[in-house]
mmCIF file of C-alpha atoms and ligand atoms in Angstrom:
data_model
loop_
_atom_site.group_PDB
_atom_site.id
_atom_site.type_symbol
_atom_site.label_atom_id
_atom_site.label_comp_id
_atom_site.label_asym_id
_atom_site.label_seq_id
_atom_site.Cartn_x
_atom_site.Cartn_y
_atom_site.Cartn_z
ATOM 1 C CA MET A 1011 -8.049 -142.505 38.738
ATOM 2 C CA LEU A 1012 -5.225 -143.862 36.622
ATOM 3 C CA PRO A 1013 -3.425 -141.125 34.640
ATOM 4 C CA THR A 1014 -2.969 -143.347 31.594
ATOM 5 C CA THR A 1015 -3.309 -146.996 30.620
ATOM 6 C CA ASN A 1016 -2.049 -149.302 27.882
ATOM 7 C CA GLU A 1017 -4.181 -150.923 25.183
ATOM 8 C CA LEU A 1018 -5.351 -153.534 27.700
ATOM 9 C CA GLY A 1019 -6.443 -150.907 30.191
ATOM 10 C CA TYR A 1020 -3.600 -151.380 32.693
ATOM 11 C CA TYR A 1021 -1.105 -149.013 34.304
ATOM 12 C CA GLU A 1022 2.124 -150.978 34.623
ATOM 13 C CA ILE A 1023 5.202 -150.625 36.830
ATOM 14 C CA ARG A 1024 8.525 -152.442 36.894
ATOM 15 C CA LEU A 1025 10.865 -152.252 39.880
ATOM 16 C CA GLU A 1026 14.452 -153.023 38.915
ATOM 17 C CA SER A 1027 16.472 -154.056 41.913
ATOM 18 C CA ILE A 1028 18.926 -156.522 43.366
ATOM 19 C CA GLY A 1029 18.372 -159.184 45.985
ATOM 20 C CA GLY A 1030 18.450 -157.734 49.485
ATOM 21 C CA LEU A 1031 17.143 -154.222 48.772
ATOM 22 C CA GLY A 1032 13.493 -155.056 49.406
ATOM 23 C CA ALA A 1033 11.877 -154.384 46.008
ATOM 24 C CA ASN A 1034 9.623 -157.387 46.484
ATOM 25 C CA VAL A 1035 8.147 -155.985 49.707
ATOM 26 C CA ALA A 1036 7.845 -152.522 48.135
ATOM 27 C CA GLY A 1037 5.929 -153.990 45.179
ATOM 28 C CA LYS A 1038 3.528 -155.865 47.452
ATOM 29 C CA ILE A 1039 2.788 -152.806 49.569
ATOM 30 C CA LEU A 1040 2.292 -150.627 46.496
ATOM 31 C CA ALA A 1041 -0.188 -153.032 44.896
ATOM 32 C CA GLU A 1042 -2.106 -153.448 48.135
ATOM 33 C CA ALA A 1043 -2.242 -149.689 48.662
ATOM 34 C CA GLY A 1044 -3.819 -149.348 45.225
ATOM 35 C CA VAL A 1045 -6.562 -151.771 46.238
ATOM 36 C CA VAL A 1046 -7.312 -150.599 49.779
ATOM 37 C CA GLY A 1047 -6.652 -146.893 49.377
ATOM 38 C CA SER A 1048 -7.359 -145.987 45.763
ATOM 39 C CA GLU A 1049 -10.171 -148.356 44.779
ATOM 40 C CA LEU A 1050 -8.143 -150.012 42.054
ATOM 41 C CA ASN A 1051 -7.554 -153.586 41.085
ATOM 42 C CA ALA A 1052 -3.911 -154.565 41.353
ATOM 43 C CA LEU A 1053 -1.597 -157.460 40.740
ATOM 44 C CA ASN A 1054 1.981 -157.889 41.887
ATOM 45 C CA PHE A 1055 4.607 -160.559 41.495
ATOM 46 C CA ALA A 1056 8.378 -160.689 41.388
ATOM 47 C CA SER A 1057 10.932 -162.548 39.342
ATOM 48 C CA TYR A 1058 14.360 -163.405 40.616
ATOM 49 C CA GLY A 1059 16.920 -166.083 40.045
ATOM 50 C CA SER A 1060 18.915 -167.676 42.786
ATOM 51 C CA GLU A 1061 17.628 -165.549 45.695
ATOM 52 C CA LYS A 1062 21.261 -164.616 46.248
ATOM 53 C CA LYS A 1063 21.957 -161.212 47.697
ATOM 54 C CA GLY A 1064 23.235 -158.984 44.907
ATOM 55 C CA THR A 1065 21.596 -160.658 41.911
ATOM 56 C CA PRO A 1066 18.948 -158.856 39.825
ATOM 57 C CA VAL A 1067 15.324 -158.872 40.965
ATOM 58 C CA LYS A 1068 12.299 -157.486 39.158
ATOM 59 C CA SER A 1069 8.995 -156.740 40.816
ATOM 60 C CA TYR A 1070 5.961 -156.058 38.624
ATOM 61 C CA ILE A 1071 2.807 -154.160 39.541
ATOM 62 C CA ARG A 1072 -0.234 -153.848 37.340
ATOM 63 C CA PHE A 1073 -3.128 -151.517 38.193
ATOM 64 C CA ALA A 1074 -6.574 -151.375 36.605
ATOM 65 C CA PRO A 1075 -9.828 -149.579 37.435
ATOM 66 C CA LYS A 1076 -11.758 -151.566 40.052
ATOM 67 C CA GLU A 1077 -14.439 -152.717 37.601
ATOM 68 C CA LYS A 1078 -11.770 -154.287 35.374
ATOM 69 C CA GLN A 1079 -10.334 -157.706 36.138
ATOM 70 C CA ILE A 1080 -6.590 -158.206 35.654
ATOM 71 C CA ARG A 1081 -6.353 -161.376 33.643
ATOM 72 C CA ILE A 1082 -2.672 -161.502 32.735
ATOM 73 C CA ASN A 1083 0.304 -162.115 34.959
ATOM 74 C CA SER A 1084 3.158 -161.995 32.501
ATOM 75 C CA PRO A 1085 6.175 -159.723 33.145
ATOM 76 C CA VAL A 1086 5.744 -156.007 32.496
ATOM 77 C CA VAL A 1087 7.647 -155.274 29.283
ATOM 78 C CA LYS A 1088 6.310 -151.798 28.444
ATOM 79 C CA PRO A 1089 6.081 -150.079 31.812
ATOM 80 C CA HIS A 1090 4.641 -146.658 32.493
ATOM 81 C CA LEU A 1091 7.022 -146.331 35.424
ATOM 82 C CA VAL A 1092 10.383 -147.934 36.154
ATOM 83 C CA ALA A 1093 12.085 -147.553 39.535
ATOM 84 C CA ILE A 1094 15.780 -148.446 39.702
ATOM 85 C CA PHE A 1095 16.842 -149.330 43.240
ATOM 86 C CA HIS A 1096 20.610 -149.569 42.603
ATOM 87 C CA GLU A 1097 22.444 -147.152 40.313
ATOM 88 C CA ASN A 1098 25.085 -149.675 39.252
ATOM 89 C CA MET A 1099 22.389 -151.738 37.527
ATOM 90 C CA VAL A 1100 22.136 -149.133 34.766
ATOM 91 C CA ASN A 1101 25.510 -150.210 33.378
ATOM 92 C CA THR A 1102 24.873 -153.901 33.682
ATOM 93 C CA ASN A 1103 21.189 -154.477 32.882
ATOM 94 C CA PRO A 1104 18.808 -152.988 30.261
ATOM 95 C CA VAL A 1105 16.716 -151.493 33.052
ATOM 96 C CA THR A 1106 14.816 -148.874 31.042
ATOM 97 C CA GLN A 1107 14.027 -150.979 28.004
ATOM 98 C CA GLY A 1108 10.447 -150.896 26.832
ATOM 99 C CA LEU A 1109 9.598 -147.813 28.912
ATOM 100 C CA GLN A 1110 6.641 -145.877 27.468
ATOM 101 C CA LYS A 1111 7.756 -142.762 25.574
ATOM 102 C CA ASP A 1112 6.200 -140.457 28.147
ATOM 103 C CA GLY A 1113 6.991 -142.828 31.011
ATOM 104 C CA ILE A 1114 8.670 -142.134 34.353
ATOM 105 C CA VAL A 1115 12.047 -143.410 35.563
ATOM 106 C CA ILE A 1116 12.929 -143.083 39.234
ATOM 107 C CA LEU A 1117 16.621 -143.556 39.929
ATOM 108 C CA ASN A 1118 18.309 -144.030 43.288
ATOM 109 C CA THR A 1119 21.208 -141.624 42.809
ATOM 110 C CA SER A 1120 22.945 -138.512 44.077
ATOM 111 C CA LYS A 1121 22.971 -137.132 40.497
ATOM 112 C CA ASP A 1122 20.657 -134.302 39.471
ATOM 113 C CA VAL A 1123 17.908 -134.902 36.912
ATOM 114 C CA TYR A 1124 20.033 -133.725 33.950
ATOM 115 C CA ALA A 1125 23.013 -135.927 34.797
ATOM 116 C CA ALA A 1126 20.626 -138.797 35.528
ATOM 117 C CA ARG A 1127 18.957 -138.428 32.119
ATOM 118 C CA ASP A 1128 22.380 -138.636 30.408
ATOM 119 C CA PHE A 1129 23.420 -141.524 32.624
ATOM 120 C CA LEU A 1130 20.223 -143.386 31.711
ATOM 121 C CA LYS A 1131 20.467 -142.310 28.041
ATOM 122 C CA LEU A 1132 16.743 -141.723 28.148
ATOM 123 C CA ALA A 1133 15.071 -140.677 24.890
ATOM 124 C CA SER A 1134 12.150 -138.877 26.522
ATOM 125 C CA GLY A 1135 9.905 -138.935 29.549
ATOM 126 C CA THR A 1136 10.165 -137.957 33.192
ATOM 127 C CA VAL A 1137 13.377 -138.520 35.122
ATOM 128 C CA ALA A 1138 13.019 -138.558 38.897
ATOM 129 C CA VAL A 1139 15.982 -138.745 41.270
ATOM 130 C CA ILE A 1140 16.174 -139.609 44.931
ATOM 131 C CA ASP A 1141 19.292 -140.224 47.017
ATOM 132 C CA ALA A 1142 17.780 -143.275 48.672
ATOM 133 C CA ILE A 1143 21.079 -144.612 50.031
ATOM 134 C CA LYS A 1144 21.863 -141.359 51.834
ATOM 135 C CA ILE A 1145 18.345 -141.050 53.236
ATOM 136 C CA ALA A 1146 18.275 -144.700 54.290
ATOM 137 C CA LEU A 1147 21.559 -144.269 56.164
ATOM 138 C CA GLU A 1148 20.353 -141.063 57.821
ATOM 139 C CA GLN A 1149 16.948 -142.417 58.815
ATOM 140 C CA LYS A 1150 18.254 -145.895 59.692
ATOM 141 C CA THR A 1151 15.765 -147.449 57.333
ATOM 142 C CA ARG A 1152 16.042 -149.490 54.156
ATOM 143 C CA ILE A 1153 16.298 -148.320 50.581
ATOM 144 C CA ASN A 1154 12.943 -149.853 49.669
ATOM 145 C CA MET A 1155 11.060 -147.544 52.049
ATOM 146 C CA VAL A 1156 12.659 -144.433 50.539
ATOM 147 C CA MET A 1157 12.056 -145.661 46.994
ATOM 148 C CA LEU A 1158 8.467 -146.501 47.880
ATOM 149 C CA GLY A 1159 7.887 -142.928 49.067
ATOM 150 C CA ALA A 1160 9.358 -141.563 45.828
ATOM 151 C CA ILE A 1161 7.240 -143.933 43.718
ATOM 152 C CA VAL A 1162 4.040 -142.952 45.535
ATOM 153 C CA LYS A 1163 4.813 -139.271 44.939
ATOM 154 C CA MET A 1164 5.544 -139.758 41.238
ATOM 155 C CA LEU A 1165 2.469 -141.927 40.669
ATOM 156 C CA GLY A 1166 0.117 -139.377 42.167
ATOM 157 C CA PHE A 1167 -2.826 -141.813 42.430
ATOM 158 C CA ILE A 1168 -1.724 -143.862 45.452
ATOM 159 C CA SER A 1169 -2.464 -142.484 48.892
ATOM 160 C CA LEU A 1170 0.600 -142.015 51.106
ATOM 161 C CA ASP A 1171 -1.576 -142.612 54.185
ATOM 162 C CA SER A 1172 -2.632 -146.042 52.877
ATOM 163 C CA VAL A 1173 0.994 -146.938 52.262
ATOM 164 C CA LYS A 1174 1.896 -145.846 55.798
ATOM 165 C CA GLU A 1175 -0.824 -148.063 57.262
ATOM 166 C CA LEU A 1176 0.395 -151.020 55.207
ATOM 167 C CA VAL A 1177 4.011 -150.420 56.255
ATOM 168 C CA LYS A 1178 2.886 -150.498 59.899
ATOM 169 C CA GLU A 1179 0.962 -153.718 59.268
ATOM 170 C CA ALA A 1180 3.893 -155.328 57.473
ATOM 171 C CA PHE A 1181 6.335 -154.726 60.318
ATOM 172 C CA GLU A 1182 4.252 -154.600 63.508
ATOM 173 C CA LYS A 1183 4.456 -158.313 64.310
ATOM 174 C CA LYS A 1184 8.106 -159.101 63.692
ATOM 175 C CA TYR A 1185 9.944 -155.782 63.738
ATOM 176 C CA PRO A 1186 7.789 -153.160 65.503
ATOM 177 C CA GLN A 1187 10.901 -151.205 66.510
ATOM 178 C CA THR A 1188 11.598 -150.445 62.823
ATOM 179 C CA ILE A 1189 8.236 -148.777 62.128
ATOM 180 C CA PRO A 1190 9.198 -145.165 63.042
ATOM 181 C CA SER A 1191 12.378 -145.236 60.939
ATOM 182 C CA ASN A 1192 10.588 -146.924 58.027
ATOM 183 C CA LEU A 1193 7.863 -144.288 58.079
ATOM 184 C CA ALA A 1194 10.493 -141.542 58.247
ATOM 185 C CA GLY A 1195 12.262 -143.044 55.212
ATOM 186 C CA LEU A 1196 8.971 -143.310 53.342
ATOM 187 C CA GLU A 1197 8.097 -139.680 54.021
ATOM 188 C CA ALA A 1198 11.590 -138.492 53.094
ATOM 189 C CA GLY A 1199 11.380 -140.362 49.780
ATOM 190 C CA TYR A 1200 7.993 -138.781 49.136
ATOM 191 C CA SER A 1201 9.072 -135.234 49.909
ATOM 192 C CA GLU A 1202 12.641 -135.237 48.549
ATOM 193 C CA VAL A 1203 12.193 -136.814 45.112
ATOM 194 C CA LYS A 1204 12.991 -134.360 42.287
ATOM 195 C CA SER A 1205 11.795 -134.751 38.720
ATOM 196 C CA LYS A 1206 11.885 -133.223 35.262
ATOM 197 C CA TYR A 1207 10.105 -134.041 32.026
ATOM 198 C CA PHE A 1208 12.330 -134.328 28.927
ATOM 199 C CA GLU A 1209 10.824 -133.919 25.461
ATOM 200 C CA TYR A 1210 12.256 -136.147 22.750
ATOM 201 C CA ASP A 1211 15.234 -134.179 21.344
ATOM 202 C CA GLY A 1212 17.019 -136.890 19.371
ATOM 203 C CA LYS A 1213 19.870 -137.098 21.891
ATOM 204 C CA TYR A 1214 19.200 -140.744 22.699
ATOM 205 C CA PRO A 1215 17.163 -143.404 20.881
ATOM 206 C CA TYR A 1216 14.211 -145.224 22.379
ATOM 207 C CA VAL A 1217 15.143 -148.617 23.755
ATOM 208 C CA GLU A 1218 12.540 -151.140 22.673
ATOM 209 C CA TYR A 1219 11.852 -154.191 24.768
ATOM 210 C CA GLN A 1220 13.835 -157.224 23.681
ATOM 211 C CA GLU A 1221 13.383 -160.669 25.009
ATOM 212 C CA GLU A 1222 16.454 -161.601 26.979
ATOM 213 C CA ARG A 1223 18.773 -164.071 25.308
ATOM 214 C CA ARG A 1224 21.167 -165.577 27.811
ATOM 215 C CA PRO A 1225 24.669 -166.543 26.668
ATOM 216 C CA ILE A 1226 24.508 -169.592 28.897
ATOM 217 C CA GLY A 1227 21.569 -171.973 28.710
ATOM 218 C CA TYR A 1228 20.756 -175.617 29.219
ATOM 219 C CA LYS A 1229 22.928 -176.641 26.264
ATOM 220 C CA ASN A 1230 26.175 -175.012 27.306
ATOM 221 C CA ALA A 1231 25.934 -174.484 31.082
ATOM 222 C CA PRO A 1232 28.709 -176.224 33.005
ATOM 223 C CA ILE A 1233 27.739 -179.168 35.188
ATOM 224 C CA GLY A 1234 26.319 -177.836 38.421
ATOM 225 C CA GLY A 1235 25.145 -174.662 36.682
ATOM 226 C CA THR A 1236 26.362 -171.139 37.088
ATOM 227 C CA ILE A 1237 24.957 -167.712 37.792
ATOM 228 C CA ILE A 1238 26.137 -165.285 35.158
ATOM 229 C CA GLU A 1239 24.795 -162.082 36.654
ATOM 230 C CA TYR A 1240 26.599 -159.757 39.049
ATOM 231 C CA ALA A 1241 27.551 -161.376 42.341
ATOM 232 C CA ASN A 1242 27.980 -164.511 40.292
ATOM 233 C CA THR A 1243 30.216 -167.524 40.446
ATOM 234 C CA ILE A 1244 32.446 -166.457 37.543
ATOM 235 C CA THR A 1245 33.356 -162.793 37.862
ATOM 236 C CA LYS A 1246 32.611 -162.688 41.595
ATOM 237 C CA ASN A 1247 31.859 -159.016 41.269
ATOM 238 C CA ASN A 1248 29.975 -157.961 44.385
ATOM 239 C CA ILE A 1249 29.582 -154.235 43.684
ATOM 240 C CA THR A 1250 25.812 -154.416 43.434
ATOM 241 C CA SER A 1251 25.604 -156.136 46.819
ATOM 242 C CA ARG A 1252 26.863 -153.059 48.601
ATOM 243 C CA VAL A 1253 24.326 -150.508 49.705
ATOM 244 C CA GLY A 1254 26.417 -147.492 50.572
ATOM 245 C CA LYS A 1255 29.025 -148.570 53.110
ATOM 246 C CA ILE A 1256 32.496 -150.031 52.738
ATOM 247 C CA PRO A 1257 35.372 -150.839 55.092
ATOM 248 C CA ILE A 1258 38.168 -148.264 54.852
ATOM 249 C CA PHE A 1259 41.656 -149.630 55.456
ATOM 250 C CA ILE A 1260 44.141 -147.512 57.415
ATOM 251 C CA LYS A 1261 47.419 -149.168 56.540
ATOM 252 C CA GLU A 1262 49.509 -147.508 59.258
ATOM 253 C CA LYS A 1263 47.306 -148.975 61.995
ATOM 254 C CA CYS A 1264 47.284 -152.540 60.689
ATOM 255 C CA ILE A 1265 49.133 -155.107 62.810
ATOM 256 C CA HIS A 1266 48.558 -157.865 60.202
ATOM 257 C CA CYS A 1267 46.851 -160.109 62.728
ATOM 258 C CA GLY A 1268 44.615 -161.724 60.080
ATOM 259 C CA LEU A 1269 41.348 -161.438 62.024
ATOM 260 C CA CYS A 1270 39.667 -159.601 59.147
ATOM 261 C CA GLU A 1271 40.802 -162.330 56.777
ATOM 262 C CA THR A 1272 39.292 -165.122 58.837
ATOM 263 C CA THR A 1273 36.072 -163.166 59.375
ATOM 264 C CA CYS A 1274 35.459 -161.954 55.832
ATOM 265 C CA PRO A 1275 33.043 -164.302 54.032
ATOM 266 C CA ASP A 1276 34.435 -163.385 50.610
ATOM 267 C CA TYR A 1277 38.223 -163.453 51.002
ATOM 268 C CA VAL A 1278 38.392 -159.787 50.112
ATOM 269 C CA PHE A 1279 41.740 -158.976 51.707
ATOM 270 C CA VAL A 1280 44.915 -159.027 49.661
ATOM 271 C CA TRP A 1281 48.018 -160.375 51.323
ATOM 272 C CA ASP A 1282 51.613 -160.507 50.225
ATOM 273 C CA ARG A 1283 54.768 -161.673 51.874
ATOM 274 C CA PHE A 1284 57.711 -159.452 52.662
ATOM 275 C CA LEU A 1285 60.792 -159.841 54.774
ATOM 276 C CA GLU A 1286 60.760 -158.456 58.296
ATOM 277 C CA ASN A 1287 63.961 -158.777 60.300
ATOM 278 C CA GLY A 1288 65.165 -161.183 57.642
ATOM 279 C CA LYS A 1289 62.125 -163.452 58.010
ATOM 280 C CA PRO A 1290 59.209 -163.725 55.581
ATOM 281 C CA LYS A 1291 55.942 -162.427 56.982
ATOM 282 C CA MET A 1292 52.447 -161.951 55.533
ATOM 283 C CA PHE A 1293 51.290 -158.353 55.232
ATOM 284 C CA ASN A 1294 47.723 -157.178 54.701
ATOM 285 C CA LEU A 1295 47.534 -154.811 51.705
ATOM 286 C CA GLY A 1296 43.839 -154.006 52.214
ATOM 287 C CA PRO A 1297 40.498 -154.967 50.639
ATOM 288 C CA ASP A 1298 39.979 -155.688 46.954
ATOM 289 C CA TYR A 1299 36.567 -154.030 46.709
ATOM 290 C CA GLN A 1300 35.474 -156.021 43.686
ATOM 291 C CA TYR A 1301 34.754 -158.904 46.045
ATOM 292 C CA CYS A 1302 33.435 -156.879 48.986
ATOM 293 C CA LYS A 1303 29.711 -156.922 49.722
ATOM 294 C CA GLY A 1304 29.922 -154.267 52.421
ATOM 295 C CA CYS A 1305 28.793 -156.367 55.389
ATOM 296 C CA LEU A 1306 31.364 -154.606 57.635
ATOM 297 C CA ARG A 1307 32.064 -157.695 59.722
ATOM 298 C CA CYS A 1308 35.776 -156.979 59.280
ATOM 299 C CA VAL A 1309 35.333 -153.541 60.863
ATOM 300 C CA ASP A 1310 33.762 -155.154 63.926
ATOM 301 C CA VAL A 1311 36.634 -157.557 64.505
ATOM 302 C CA CYS A 1312 39.658 -155.403 63.705
ATOM 303 C CA PRO A 1313 41.459 -154.933 67.059
ATOM 304 C CA SER A 1314 43.622 -151.980 66.042
ATOM 305 C CA GLY A 1315 41.205 -149.596 64.321
ATOM 306 C CA ALA A 1316 42.801 -150.283 60.936
ATOM 307 C CA LEU A 1317 39.360 -150.860 59.434
ATOM 308 C CA VAL A 1318 36.660 -148.233 59.807
ATOM 309 C CA GLU A 1319 33.223 -147.777 58.314
ATOM 310 C CA GLY A 1320 33.104 -145.463 55.278
ATOM 311 C CA ILE A 1321 30.510 -144.135 52.818
ATOM 312 C CA GLU A 1322 31.285 -145.651 49.424
ATOM 313 C CA ARG A 1323 30.474 -142.655 47.282
ATOM 314 C CA GLU A 1324 32.917 -140.481 49.246
ATOM 315 C CA HIS A 1325 35.831 -142.592 48.001
ATOM 316 C CA ASP A 1326 37.365 -143.440 44.660
ATOM 317 C CA ILE A 1327 37.121 -147.212 44.905
ATOM 318 C CA GLU A 1328 39.513 -147.819 42.021
ATOM 319 C CA LYS A 1329 42.195 -145.731 43.711
ATOM 320 C CA ILE A 1330 41.942 -147.169 47.204
ATOM 321 C CA SER A 1331 41.378 -150.805 46.278
ATOM 322 C CA ALA A 1332 44.117 -153.379 46.660
ATOM 323 C CA LYS A 1333 44.102 -155.872 43.803
ATOM 324 C CA HIS A 1334 44.174 -159.602 44.066
ATOM 325 C CA ASP A 1335 46.810 -161.151 41.862
ATOM 326 C CA PHE A 1336 46.003 -164.819 41.884
ATOM 327 C CA ASP A 1337 49.100 -165.659 39.844
ATOM 328 C CA VAL A 1338 51.175 -164.781 42.876
ATOM 329 C CA TYR A 1339 50.213 -168.060 44.540
ATOM 330 C CA GLU A 1340 51.284 -169.972 41.463
ATOM 331 C CA LYS A 1341 54.570 -168.120 41.574
ATOM 332 C CA TRP A 1342 55.149 -169.084 45.188
ATOM 333 C CA TYR A 1343 54.600 -172.713 44.336
ATOM 334 C CA GLU A 1344 56.879 -172.442 41.307
ATOM 335 C CA ASP A 1345 59.529 -170.868 43.500
ATOM 336 C CA GLY A 1346 59.195 -173.861 45.786
ATOM 337 C CA GLU A 1347 58.406 -171.637 48.742
ATOM 338 C CA ASN A 1348 55.515 -173.828 49.814
ATOM 339 C CA SER A 1349 56.920 -177.185 48.919
HETATM 340 S S1 SF4 B 2888 41.985 -157.241 61.564
HETATM 341 FE FE1 SF4 B 2888 42.739 -155.132 61.398
HETATM 342 S S2 SF4 B 2888 44.819 -155.238 62.221
HETATM 343 FE FE2 SF4 B 2888 44.213 -157.342 61.795
HETATM 344 S S3 SF4 B 2888 44.984 -157.703 59.700
HETATM 345 FE FE3 SF4 B 2888 42.868 -157.009 59.508
HETATM 346 S S4 SF4 B 2888 43.052 -154.799 59.203
HETATM 347 FE FE4 SF4 B 2888 45.005 -155.484 60.004
HETATM 348 S S1 SF4 B 2889 32.812 -155.594 54.514
HETATM 349 FE FE1 SF4 B 2889 34.658 -156.616 55.257
HETATM 350 S S2 SF4 B 2889 33.974 -158.654 55.913
HETATM 351 FE FE2 SF4 B 2889 32.336 -157.800 54.623
HETATM 352 S S3 SF4 B 2889 32.785 -158.546 52.551
HETATM 353 FE FE3 SF4 B 2889 33.773 -156.525 52.727
HETATM 354 S S4 SF4 B 2889 35.853 -156.946 53.404
HETATM 355 FE FE4 SF4 B 2889 34.657 -158.815 53.767
#
């Protein structure tokens, strides 16, 4: 039984995520679980741009009673439930817009429900929080499994057992070894999600759905096109590509061998030249985290232990980040150092 429906008779869900976190798979499993385990009709599809890791992805799920056909497959603009897979999206995308006034938001965060409500600036409705990154790291699973567990719990009309069966089916052929950890993540998401209902108190306004108007379109896009979202070709900001881990640089151990530089796919490391014994030498100043996607390949190759794996939220990124200064190269050329 659906707890509520819109004027068309549907219960609608929007998953707000970024490429690489698995929202698409989560949406598919959720819709299928509604059909096989809860005798509902369901429809699911996703929308994403360049299929680049780190760019925004939306997955939509529409449920209806089994006797009702689902005849529309347009994006969900007034969802009953929104699940936000990456906290940083809240500052960069209108992730809660159009949410029903008594709707549910599930946020992947370490914040409590009160801080999460303020962070989301939610007018009213239920705020649910789950530390999906922490659980995923502990259980060696992916964020989508933890979020899926939390969504199932908050929905209340989808059977967890059906979802478990579908998770097994989804992974048994290609990745059977991941099934136990995925099920553990799913169960942890289900049991650890916390929620609170907030009445409308005038603290924040409702955010109506607005059709997206992009600043760059076919008329003014540069030749070859450009992606203007996070992880894009202009700002090259990769913060939403990271899912909890970063390389930590221990300056004293660095021998400036350059292996991290040649391994890093995003030229994250900042170098500068200083004199050593009267001769100029390049010194590694550490990662500029704006460009880092957290793949940790640099940690694997560092021969001196100067790069170690760290949990992002345990560090103040702004404080520990080196900063690229691209003008420095111009200066070197002006100085004639490279001529
Ligand atoms: S690989 Fe390690 S030792 Fe070599 S430059 Fe990078 S951080 Fe320094
Ligand atoms: S984790 Fe290391 S190799 Fe990967 S993007 Fe960041 S700095 Fe580069």
